[in-house]
Coordinates of C-alpha atoms in Angstrom, one line a residue:
Chain A
X194 CA -36.1 26.1 -43.4
X195 CA -36.0 29.1 -40.9
X196 CA -38.2 27.0 -38.5
X197 CA -36.1 24.0 -38.7
X198 CA -32.9 26.1 -37.7
X199 CA -34.8 27.7 -34.9
X200 CA -35.7 24.4 -33.7
X201 CA -32.3 23.1 -34.0
X202 CA -30.9 26.2 -32.0
X203 CA -33.2 26.0 -29.5
X204 CA -32.5 22.3 -29.0
X205 CA -28.6 23.3 -28.6
X206 CA -29.5 25.9 -26.2
X207 CA -31.6 23.6 -23.9
X208 CA -28.7 21.0 -24.0
X209 CA -26.1 23.4 -23.1
X210 CA -28.0 25.2 -20.3
X211 CA -28.5 21.3 -18.9
X212 CA -24.9 20.6 -19.2
X213 CA -24.2 23.9 -17.2
X214 CA -26.6 23.0 -14.5
X215 CA -24.9 19.4 -14.1
X216 CA -21.7 20.8 -14.2
X217 CA -22.0 23.7 -11.9
X218 CA -20.8 23.2 -8.2
X219 CA -23.5 22.4 -5.8
X220 CA -24.4 25.6 -4.3
X221 CA -25.3 23.9 -0.9
X222 CA -21.8 21.9 -0.5
X223 CA -18.6 23.9 -1.6
X224 CA -15.7 22.0 -0.5
X225 CA -13.8 23.5 2.2
X226 CA -10.2 24.1 1.9
X227 CA -8.5 22.2 4.9
X228 CA -4.7 21.7 5.7
X229 CA -3.4 18.0 5.4
X230 CA -4.4 15.4 6.6
X231 CA -8.1 16.7 6.9
X232 CA -7.7 17.8 3.4
X233 CA -8.3 14.0 2.4
X234 CA -11.6 14.0 3.8
X235 CA -13.3 16.2 1.4
X236 CA -15.2 18.2 4.2
X237 CA -17.8 20.4 2.5
X238 CA -19.0 23.5 4.0
X239 CA -22.2 22.3 5.6
X240 CA -22.7 25.0 8.6
X241 CA -25.9 26.1 6.9
X242 CA -27.2 22.5 7.2
X243 CA -26.2 22.0 10.9
X244 CA -29.1 23.1 12.7
X245 CA -29.6 21.6 15.8
X246 CA -27.6 20.9 18.8
X247 CA -25.9 17.5 19.3
X248 CA -23.9 15.9 22.1
X249 CA -20.6 14.4 21.5
X250 CA -19.6 12.2 24.6
X251 CA -15.7 11.1 24.6
X252 CA -15.1 8.0 26.6
X253 CA -11.4 7.6 27.7
X254 CA -9.1 7.6 30.9
X255 CA -6.9 10.6 31.9
X256 CA -8.8 13.4 30.9
X257 CA -7.2 15.4 33.8
X258 CA -3.7 14.5 33.0
X259 CA -1.8 17.0 30.7
X260 CA -0.2 14.1 28.7
X261 CA -3.2 11.7 29.5
X262 CA -4.8 9.7 26.4
X263 CA -8.2 11.3 27.3
X264 CA -7.0 14.9 27.5
X265 CA -5.2 14.7 24.0
X266 CA -8.5 13.1 22.6
X267 CA -10.3 16.1 24.2
X268 CA -8.1 18.7 22.9
X269 CA -8.6 17.2 19.1
X270 CA -12.3 17.0 19.4
X271 CA -11.9 20.9 20.4
X272 CA -9.3 21.9 18.0
X273 CA -9.9 19.9 14.7
X274 CA -10.9 22.0 12.0
X275 CA -13.9 19.8 11.2
X276 CA -16.0 21.5 13.7
X277 CA -14.7 24.9 13.6
X278 CA -17.9 26.6 12.1
X279 CA -20.3 24.7 14.2
X280 CA -18.5 24.7 17.3
X281 CA -21.8 26.4 19.0
X282 CA -23.9 23.3 17.9
X283 CA -21.6 20.6 19.4
X284 CA -21.7 20.1 23.1
X285 CA -18.6 18.0 24.0
X286 CA -18.9 15.6 27.0
X287 CA -16.3 13.6 28.8
X288 CA -16.8 10.4 30.8
X289 CA -14.2 8.4 32.3
X290 CA -14.6 4.5 33.2
X291 CA -14.6 3.8 36.9
X292 CA -12.5 0.5 36.5
X293 CA -10.0 0.0 33.5
X294 CA -11.7 -3.0 32.3
X295 CA -14.6 -4.1 30.2
X296 CA -17.2 -3.8 33.1
X297 CA -15.8 -0.2 33.7
X298 CA -16.2 0.6 30.0
X299 CA -19.5 -0.8 29.8
X300 CA -20.8 1.1 33.0
X301 CA -19.3 4.3 31.2
X302 CA -21.1 3.6 27.9
X303 CA -24.5 3.3 29.8
X304 CA -24.0 6.2 31.6
X305 CA -23.2 8.2 28.4
X306 CA -26.5 6.7 26.5
X307 CA -28.6 8.0 29.8
X308 CA -27.1 11.3 30.3
X309 CA -25.9 12.7 27.2
X310 CA -26.9 10.3 24.2
X311 CA -25.9 11.7 20.8
X312 CA -22.2 10.6 19.5
X313 CA -20.0 8.4 21.7
X314 CA -16.4 8.5 20.7
X315 CA -14.6 5.5 22.2
X316 CA -10.8 5.6 21.8
X317 CA -10.1 2.6 24.0
X318 CA -10.7 -1.2 23.8
X319 CA -10.2 -4.7 25.5
X320 CA -9.6 -8.1 23.5
X321 CA -11.9 -9.5 25.7
X322 CA -15.6 -9.9 24.3
X323 CA -17.5 -9.3 27.5
X324 CA -21.4 -9.8 27.8
X325 CA -21.7 -6.7 29.7
X326 CA -19.8 -4.5 27.4
X327 CA -21.8 -5.9 24.5
X328 CA -25.3 -5.3 26.3
X329 CA -23.9 -2.0 27.1
X330 CA -23.4 -1.1 23.6
X331 CA -26.6 -2.6 22.2
X332 CA -28.5 -0.5 25.1
X333 CA -26.6 2.8 23.8
X334 CA -27.5 2.1 20.1
X335 CA -31.3 1.4 21.1
X336 CA -31.3 4.8 22.7
X337 CA -30.2 6.4 19.5
X338 CA -26.5 6.6 20.3
X339 CA -24.2 6.5 17.6
X340 CA -21.3 4.7 18.7
X341 CA -17.8 5.2 17.1
X342 CA -14.6 3.1 18.4
X343 CA -11.1 2.6 17.9
X344 CA -9.9 -0.4 15.8
X345 CA -6.6 -0.4 18.1
X346 CA -2.9 -0.2 17.2
X347 CA -1.6 -3.5 18.3
X348 CA -1.0 -4.9 14.6
X349 CA -3.4 -7.7 16.0
X350 CA -5.6 -9.6 13.5
X351 CA -8.2 -10.6 16.2
X352 CA -11.1 -8.5 17.3
X353 CA -11.0 -5.5 19.6
X354 CA -14.2 -4.6 21.5
X355 CA -16.3 -2.5 21.6
X356 CA -15.2 -1.9 18.1
X357 CA -16.0 -5.3 16.5
X358 CA -19.6 -5.5 17.9
X359 CA -22.1 -4.9 15.2
X360 CA -23.7 -1.7 16.8
X361 CA -20.4 0.1 16.6
X362 CA -18.6 1.6 13.7
X363 CA -14.9 0.6 13.9
X364 CA -12.7 3.3 12.7
X365 CA -9.0 2.4 11.7
X366 CA -6.6 5.1 10.2
X367 CA -4.5 5.8 6.9
X368 CA -1.3 7.7 7.1
X369 CA -1.2 11.0 4.6
X370 CA -0.4 9.0 1.7
X371 CA -3.6 7.1 2.1
X372 CA -1.8 3.9 3.3
X373 CA -2.9 1.6 6.3
X374 CA -0.4 1.9 9.6
X375 CA 2.0 -0.7 10.2
X376 CA 0.5 -1.0 13.9
X377 CA -3.4 -0.9 12.9
X378 CA -5.5 -3.9 13.9
X379 CA -7.0 -5.8 11.0
X380 CA -10.1 -7.6 10.5
X381 CA -13.4 -7.9 8.7
X382 CA -15.1 -6.0 11.4
X383 CA -13.5 -2.7 10.6
X384 CA -15.7 -0.3 8.9
X385 CA -14.1 2.8 7.9
X386 CA -10.7 4.4 7.4
X387 CA -10.1 8.2 8.7
X388 CA -6.8 10.0 8.5
X389 CA -4.7 9.5 11.8
X390 CA -1.2 10.5 10.9
X391 CA 0.4 13.5 12.8
X392 CA -2.8 15.3 13.7
X393 CA -1.8 18.7 15.6
X394 CA -2.9 19.8 18.8
X395 CA -1.8 22.6 21.1
X396 CA -1.3 21.1 24.7
X397 CA -0.3 24.2 27.1
X398 CA 2.7 25.3 25.6
X399 CA 3.5 22.4 23.3
X400 CA 2.5 21.5 19.9
X401 CA 2.0 17.8 19.8
X402 CA 1.2 15.5 17.0
X403 CA -1.0 12.3 17.3
X404 CA -1.0 9.3 15.3
X405 CA -3.3 6.1 15.5
X406 CA -6.6 5.0 15.6
X407 CA -7.6 7.0 18.7
X408 CA -7.2 10.1 16.9
X409 CA -9.2 8.8 13.7
X410 CA -12.1 7.7 15.6
X411 CA -12.4 11.2 17.0
X412 CA -12.3 12.8 13.6
X413 CA -15.1 10.6 12.8
X414 CA -17.0 11.3 15.6
X415 CA -16.7 14.9 14.5
X416 CA -18.1 14.1 11.3
X417 CA -20.9 12.1 12.9
X418 CA -21.9 14.7 15.1
X419 CA -22.2 17.2 12.3
X420 CA -24.6 14.5 10.4
X421 CA -26.3 14.4 13.9
X422 CA -26.7 18.0 13.8
X423 CA -28.8 17.8 10.2
X424 CA -31.6 16.2 11.7
X425 CA -31.5 13.4 9.6
X426 CA -32.6 10.9 12.2
X427 CA -29.5 8.5 11.0
X428 CA -29.4 5.2 13.2
X429 CA -26.2 3.4 13.4
X430 CA -27.3 0.7 11.0
X431 CA -28.2 3.5 8.2
X432 CA -25.0 5.2 8.9
X433 CA -23.2 1.8 8.2
X434 CA -25.0 1.5 4.9
X435 CA -24.0 5.1 3.9
X436 CA -20.4 4.4 4.6
X437 CA -20.6 1.7 1.8
X438 CA -21.7 4.5 -0.8
X439 CA -19.4 7.1 0.6
X440 CA -16.1 5.8 1.0
X441 CA -13.2 5.7 -1.6
X442 CA -12.3 2.0 -1.9
X443 CA -8.6 1.3 -0.6
X444 CA -6.7 -1.8 -0.7
X445 CA -8.4 -5.0 -1.9
X446 CA -11.6 -4.2 -3.8
X447 CA -14.6 -3.8 -1.8
X448 CA -14.6 -4.1 2.0
X449 CA -11.3 -5.6 3.5
X450 CA -9.7 -6.3 6.6
X451 CA -7.1 -3.3 6.4
X452 CA -9.3 -0.4 5.3
X453 CA -13.1 -1.5 5.8
X454 CA -15.1 0.2 3.1
X455 CA -12.2 2.6 2.6
X456 CA -11.3 6.1 3.3
X457 CA -14.5 8.3 4.0
X458 CA -15.4 10.9 1.4
X459 CA -17.2 13.3 3.4
X460 CA -18.6 15.6 0.6
X461 CA -20.4 12.4 -0.6
X462 CA -21.7 11.4 2.6
X463 CA -22.9 14.9 3.7
X464 CA -24.3 15.4 0.1
X465 CA -26.6 12.2 0.6
X466 CA -27.6 13.1 4.1
X467 CA -28.4 16.7 2.8
X468 CA -30.8 15.4 0.4
X469 CA -32.6 13.4 2.9
X470 CA -33.1 16.4 5.2
Chain B
X161 CA 2.5 -43.6 -77.0
X162 CA -0.7 -43.5 -75.6
X163 CA 0.4 -45.7 -72.7
X164 CA 3.5 -43.4 -72.2
X165 CA 1.3 -40.1 -72.2
X166 CA -0.9 -41.7 -69.2
X167 CA 2.0 -42.6 -67.2
X168 CA 3.5 -39.3 -67.6
X169 CA 0.2 -37.8 -66.8
X170 CA 0.1 -40.2 -63.8
X171 CA 3.4 -39.1 -62.7
X172 CA 2.7 -35.4 -62.8
X173 CA -0.7 -36.1 -60.9
X174 CA 1.1 -37.7 -58.0
X175 CA 4.0 -35.1 -58.0
X176 CA 1.2 -32.7 -57.7
X177 CA -0.6 -34.2 -54.9
X178 CA 2.9 -34.9 -53.3
X179 CA 3.6 -31.1 -53.5
X180 CA 0.1 -30.2 -52.0
X181 CA 0.9 -32.7 -49.2
X182 CA 4.2 -31.4 -48.5
X183 CA 2.7 -27.9 -48.6
X184 CA 0.2 -29.0 -46.1
X185 CA 2.6 -30.6 -43.9
X186 CA 5.0 -27.8 -43.9
X187 CA 2.2 -25.2 -43.2
X188 CA 0.9 -27.4 -40.3
X189 CA 4.6 -27.9 -38.9
X190 CA 5.3 -24.2 -39.4
X191 CA 2.1 -23.2 -37.7
X192 CA 2.8 -25.5 -34.6
X193 CA 6.3 -23.9 -34.1
X194 CA 4.6 -20.5 -34.2
X195 CA 1.8 -21.5 -31.7
X196 CA 4.4 -23.1 -29.2
X197 CA 6.4 -19.9 -29.7
X198 CA 3.5 -17.9 -28.9
X199 CA 2.9 -20.2 -25.8
X200 CA 6.1 -19.8 -24.7
X201 CA 6.1 -15.9 -24.8
X202 CA 2.4 -16.3 -23.1
X203 CA 3.5 -18.1 -20.1
X204 CA 6.8 -16.0 -19.8
X205 CA 4.6 -12.8 -19.9
X206 CA 2.0 -14.3 -17.5
X207 CA 4.8 -15.1 -15.0
X208 CA 6.1 -12.1 -15.1
X209 CA 2.8 -10.0 -14.6
X210 CA 2.0 -12.4 -11.7
X211 CA 5.2 -11.4 -10.3
X212 CA 4.3 -7.7 -10.5
X213 CA 5.1 -6.3 -13.6
X214 CA 2.6 -4.7 -16.2
X215 CA 2.5 -6.0 -19.5
X216 CA 4.4 -3.5 -21.4
X217 CA 7.3 -4.1 -18.9
X218 CA 7.1 -8.1 -19.3
X219 CA 6.9 -7.7 -22.9
X220 CA 10.0 -5.6 -23.0
X221 CA 11.6 -8.0 -20.7
X222 CA 10.7 -11.0 -22.9
X223 CA 12.1 -9.1 -25.9
X224 CA 15.6 -8.2 -24.1
X225 CA 15.9 -11.6 -22.7
X226 CA 15.9 -13.1 -26.3
X227 CA 18.5 -10.5 -27.4
X228 CA 21.0 -11.0 -24.2
X229 CA 20.5 -14.7 -24.6
X230 CA 21.4 -14.6 -28.0
X231 CA 24.6 -12.3 -27.3
X232 CA 25.9 -14.6 -24.6
X233 CA 25.6 -17.6 -26.8
X234 CA 27.6 -16.0 -29.5
X235 CA 30.0 -14.5 -26.7
X236 CA 29.2 -10.9 -28.0
X237 CA 29.1 -7.8 -25.7
X238 CA 27.5 -4.3 -25.8
X239 CA 29.5 -1.5 -25.1
X240 CA 29.1 2.4 -25.1
X241 CA 32.0 4.0 -27.3
X242 CA 32.2 7.3 -27.5
X243 CA 28.3 7.8 -26.7
X244 CA 27.5 5.4 -29.3
X245 CA 26.4 1.7 -28.8
X246 CA 28.1 -1.2 -30.5
X247 CA 28.7 -5.1 -30.2
X248 CA 32.2 -6.5 -29.7
X249 CA 33.2 -10.3 -30.4
X250 CA 35.5 -12.1 -27.9
X251 CA 38.5 -10.6 -29.3
X252 CA 37.4 -6.9 -29.1
X253 CA 36.1 -6.2 -33.0
X254 CA 33.1 -4.4 -33.6
X255 CA 30.6 -6.7 -35.3
X256 CA 27.5 -4.6 -34.7
X257 CA 26.7 -4.8 -38.4
X258 CA 27.6 -8.3 -39.2
X259 CA 26.5 -10.4 -36.0
X260 CA 23.2 -12.2 -35.7
X261 CA 21.3 -9.6 -34.0
X262 CA 19.0 -7.8 -36.4
X263 CA 18.8 -4.0 -37.0
X264 CA 15.6 -3.7 -35.2
X265 CA 16.3 -5.8 -32.2
X266 CA 19.7 -3.9 -32.0
X267 CA 18.1 -0.4 -31.9
X268 CA 15.4 -1.7 -29.7
X269 CA 18.0 -3.1 -27.0
X270 CA 20.5 -0.2 -27.3
X271 CA 17.1 2.3 -26.6
X272 CA 16.4 0.1 -23.7
X273 CA 19.9 0.4 -22.5
X274 CA 20.1 3.8 -22.8
X275 CA 16.7 4.5 -21.0
X276 CA 17.5 1.8 -18.2
X277 CA 20.9 3.2 -17.5
X278 CA 19.4 6.8 -16.4
X279 CA 18.3 5.4 -13.0
X280 CA 21.1 3.2 -11.7
X281 CA 20.6 0.6 -8.8
X282 CA 22.5 2.6 -6.5
X283 CA 20.4 5.9 -7.2
X284 CA 17.2 3.4 -6.5
X285 CA 18.5 2.5 -2.9
X286 CA 19.4 6.0 -1.9
X287 CA 16.0 7.2 -2.7
X288 CA 14.4 4.1 -1.2
X289 CA 16.4 4.7 2.3
X290 CA 15.5 8.6 2.3
X291 CA 11.8 7.9 1.9
X292 CA 11.7 5.1 4.3
X293 CA 13.6 7.2 6.9
X294 CA 11.2 10.1 6.4
X295 CA 7.8 7.9 6.4
X296 CA 8.7 5.6 9.3
X297 CA 5.0 4.5 9.7
X298 CA 4.2 3.6 6.1
X299 CA 3.9 0.0 5.0
X300 CA 4.1 0.4 1.3
X301 CA 6.6 2.5 -0.7
X302 CA 7.2 2.9 -4.3
X303 CA 9.3 5.0 -6.2
X304 CA 8.6 5.6 -10.0
X305 CA 11.1 7.2 -12.3
X306 CA 10.6 9.0 -15.4
X307 CA 12.6 6.4 -17.4
X308 CA 10.1 3.5 -16.5
X309 CA 12.3 2.1 -13.7
X310 CA 10.6 1.5 -10.4
X311 CA 11.2 0.0 -6.9
X312 CA 8.6 -1.0 -4.3
X313 CA 8.8 -1.9 -0.8
X314 CA 6.0 -3.6 1.5
X315 CA 6.6 -4.3 5.2
X316 CA 3.8 -5.4 7.6
X317 CA 3.7 -6.6 11.3
X318 CA 1.1 -8.8 12.7
X319 CA 0.6 -9.9 16.1
X320 CA -0.1 -13.8 16.1
X321 CA -1.1 -14.7 19.8
X322 CA -4.6 -13.8 21.4
X323 CA -4.2 -10.7 24.2
X324 CA -6.1 -12.5 27.3
X325 CA -6.0 -9.4 29.4
X326 CA -9.1 -7.4 30.1
X327 CA -7.6 -4.1 30.6
X328 CA -8.4 -1.2 28.5
X329 CA -5.9 -0.2 26.1
X330 CA -5.7 3.4 24.8
X331 CA -5.3 3.6 20.9
X332 CA -2.8 6.3 20.1
X333 CA 0.0 4.6 18.6
X334 CA 2.7 7.2 19.4
X335 CA 2.7 11.0 20.3
X336 CA 5.4 13.2 18.8
X337 CA 6.6 16.8 19.7
X338 CA 7.5 18.3 16.3
X339 CA 11.0 19.2 16.2
X340 CA 11.9 17.2 19.0
X341 CA 13.3 13.8 18.7
X342 CA 11.2 12.2 21.7
X343 CA 8.7 10.1 20.8
X344 CA 6.3 8.5 23.2
X345 CA 5.2 5.2 22.4
X346 CA 2.2 4.4 24.5
X347 CA 1.1 1.1 23.7
X348 CA 3.4 -0.5 21.1
X349 CA 4.2 -4.0 21.1
X350 CA 2.6 -5.6 24.1
X351 CA 3.6 -8.9 25.5
X352 CA 3.2 -11.5 22.8
X353 CA 4.4 -13.0 19.5
X354 CA 4.8 -10.8 16.5
X355 CA 5.5 -11.7 12.6
X356 CA 6.9 -9.3 10.3
X357 CA 7.7 -9.3 6.6
X358 CA 9.5 -7.2 4.3
X359 CA 9.7 -7.5 0.4
X360 CA 11.4 -5.2 -2.0
X361 CA 10.8 -5.5 -5.8
X362 CA 13.1 -3.7 -8.3
X363 CA 12.3 -3.1 -12.1
X364 CA 15.1 -1.9 -13.9
X365 CA 14.0 -1.9 -17.6
X366 CA 16.3 -4.8 -18.5
X367 CA 15.7 -7.0 -15.4
X368 CA 13.5 -7.7 -12.5
X369 CA 14.4 -8.6 -8.9
X370 CA 12.6 -9.6 -5.9
X371 CA 14.1 -10.0 -2.1
X372 CA 11.9 -10.9 0.9
X373 CA 12.4 -11.6 4.5
X374 CA 10.3 -12.6 7.2
X375 CA 10.9 -13.1 10.7
X376 CA 8.7 -14.0 14.1
X377 CA 9.5 -12.8 17.6
X378 CA 8.6 -13.2 21.2
X379 CA 7.9 -10.0 23.2
X380 CA 8.1 -9.7 27.0
X381 CA 7.9 -6.5 28.4
X382 CA 8.4 -7.7 32.1
X383 CA 11.9 -9.0 31.4
X384 CA 12.6 -6.5 28.5
X385 CA 13.1 -9.4 26.1
X386 CA 12.7 -9.7 22.4
X387 CA 13.6 -13.3 21.2
X388 CA 13.6 -14.4 17.3
X389 CA 11.7 -17.5 17.1
X390 CA 11.6 -18.0 13.5
X391 CA 12.5 -16.4 10.1
X392 CA 12.7 -17.4 6.5
X393 CA 13.9 -15.6 3.4
X394 CA 13.0 -15.7 -0.6
X395 CA 14.4 -14.3 -3.8
X396 CA 13.5 -14.3 -7.5
X397 CA 14.9 -12.7 -10.5
X398 CA 13.8 -12.4 -14.1
X399 CA 15.8 -11.7 -17.1
X400 CA 18.9 -12.7 -18.7
X401 CA 20.6 -9.4 -17.5
X402 CA 21.2 -10.5 -14.2
X403 CA 21.4 -14.1 -12.2
X404 CA 21.2 -15.0 -8.9
X405 CA 24.5 -16.8 -7.8
X406 CA 23.9 -17.3 -4.5
X407 CA 21.1 -16.8 -1.4
X408 CA 20.7 -17.7 1.8
X409 CA 18.6 -16.0 5.1
X410 CA 20.2 -15.9 8.6
X411 CA 19.7 -14.5 12.0
X412 CA 22.4 -12.4 13.3
X413 CA 20.9 -11.6 16.9
X414 CA 18.4 -13.7 18.1
X415 CA 17.9 -12.7 21.7
X416 CA 18.2 -9.2 23.4
X417 CA 17.6 -7.6 26.6
X418 CA 16.6 -4.1 25.1
X419 CA 17.2 -2.1 28.3
X420 CA 20.4 -3.6 29.3
X421 CA 21.7 -3.2 25.8
X422 CA 19.4 -0.7 24.0
X423 CA 21.5 -0.4 21.0
X424 CA 21.3 -4.2 20.5
X425 CA 18.0 -5.5 18.2
X426 CA 16.9 -8.7 17.1
X427 CA 18.2 -9.0 13.3
X428 CA 17.3 -11.5 10.3
X429 CA 18.6 -10.9 6.8
X430 CA 18.1 -12.6 3.3
X431 CA 21.3 -12.3 1.3
X432 CA 21.2 -12.4 -2.3
X433 CA 24.1 -12.5 -4.6
X434 CA 23.4 -11.0 -8.2
X435 CA 25.6 -11.3 -11.3
X436 CA 25.4 -9.2 -14.1
X437 CA 25.4 -10.5 -17.4
X438 CA 28.7 -10.9 -19.2
X439 CA 27.2 -9.4 -22.4
X440 CA 26.8 -6.2 -21.1
X441 CA 29.6 -3.9 -20.9
X442 CA 31.0 -2.3 -17.9
X443 CA 29.3 1.1 -18.9
X444 CA 26.0 0.1 -20.1
X445 CA 22.5 -0.6 -18.2
X446 CA 21.4 0.2 -14.9
X447 CA 24.3 -1.5 -12.9
X448 CA 27.1 -0.1 -15.0
X449 CA 28.5 2.4 -12.2
X450 CA 29.0 0.0 -9.3
X451 CA 29.0 -3.4 -11.1
X452 CA 31.2 -4.3 -13.8
X453 CA 30.1 -6.9 -16.3
X454 CA 30.1 -10.4 -15.0
X455 CA 30.7 -9.2 -11.8
X456 CA 28.4 -9.5 -8.5
X457 CA 26.7 -7.6 -6.0
X458 CA 25.2 -8.6 -2.7
X459 CA 21.7 -7.3 -2.0
X460 CA 20.3 -7.7 1.7
X461 CA 16.8 -7.4 3.3
X462 CA 16.8 -7.0 6.9
X463 CA 14.7 -7.0 9.5
X464 CA 15.2 -5.6 13.3
X465 CA 13.1 -5.4 16.1
X466 CA 13.5 -4.1 19.7
X467 CA 10.7 -3.6 22.4
X468 CA 9.3 -0.4 20.9
X469 CA 9.5 -0.5 17.3
X470 CA 10.7 -2.5 14.2
X471 CA 13.0 -1.3 11.1
X472 CA 12.8 -3.2 7.7
X473 CA 15.4 -1.9 5.0
X474 CA 17.4 -2.6 2.4
X475 CA 21.2 -2.7 2.1
X476 CA 23.6 -3.7 -0.8
X477 CA 27.4 -4.2 -1.3
X478 CA 29.5 -4.5 -4.4

């Protein structure tokens, strides 16, 4: 009888211990407490996982002008809280296309792939499907670059390039209520939704709020840079597959033209990557 | 004697067969009515669910409808007197106890009316206006109230024509400075054809209504022009508590030069005139404060567009 009781108590203890272990928060991945809209991303503490230096190249226009699009993109990349703890690991570069057309952008992408590599953040687009631009993106991808491109804000339902190319991750934005924004472009080429409403930057003496898919792409580029820094050896195809498992589905069930796979859940994404390190 | 007995037996047997047959026929026909009623209810509820209500709301509306229809047929009116709901006939006599509406149905109707009157149509419109002004970038708005009423608005914009230019387009939609009115629209509305739609659905607990409007514009930045090239309106309502008396879509301003007259926007609207049921007294239900029984109110769904941005909103007039 006493033996039976002992066995039951032991079993109960084992079950309790297993439950406690399963329910205990992952030591490596505590959730960061960030202000809105960053809070929606579920960004985890991952400083210890980011071990190697990584290159992040912003391809844009008007980096030198105070109110230029490129200047604001650069400030957002530098000031957003996602990279706060791993600033020393991420080297940010800027490249401006020589001409403001698809061919100019193609050259800029090739230059970025040859000189910097790493993560390419393209907050620009053209509605022309240009052969040179397509092959520049493929070239950069083959060289191991991860290419993120903005989906655009023209309320259009036709593709913008390079975002719509297969080797690019097309980033769209959601507002602070996780709704797609009115002027977002839409299409089955959209991959992932990232917060993109009123992202604050300090530009000289002014505080500015950035809204749109350019802003979302910068955040996605920062997240991708952190992943790269974990030395996961992730290719763009693998990242795309990971996105499917790491997004909170929004809108129509499954991948849809407004939200792609949905809103990225960084804690899920980084947890999967951390396991593969 | 034996002949008589046999005849009596035969007659009794026939009666039995006839009775059984009668029972079977009655059962079958009763069953048929029940099946038909079930089918009607099922179809009605499925239709409402397709419109946007959930099953509980659809069932509630079905039940309310049956009662309101009966009240209208018998020329009866529900009134609130000294805080108590009662049913009156056309001569103003309290017929709550003796009217055809059973006790359980009465209690159900009074409870639904009490609950639904906590949020008036007026309150819904004010809350919606406030929220739409606060979150101008959002495409879906839904306000749900504690009493179960809700209002939902969806608005979309879509570019229809292809952009053929090879220029690089930066992808910020706007940049604002906090606490300043200034909004820079970097690349909103390039030259092209855009379509807009706006739909408002309201659930009052005793009725459901929908109003929508859509338009298409051609935008030409070079001559600061916005031109309406097409529009349409649509509406629906469910529930005997309200009916649509009149509806039409119209375009008030079809052609504007934004920089010549910046305050003038292209505008189209869908106008729907709703009537409240004559069986709902002036002080019961969600329309009570602004719409007396049997009277009408006009609901508008409006779309406006300028070169920089578009607005979609609701308005109503008693």
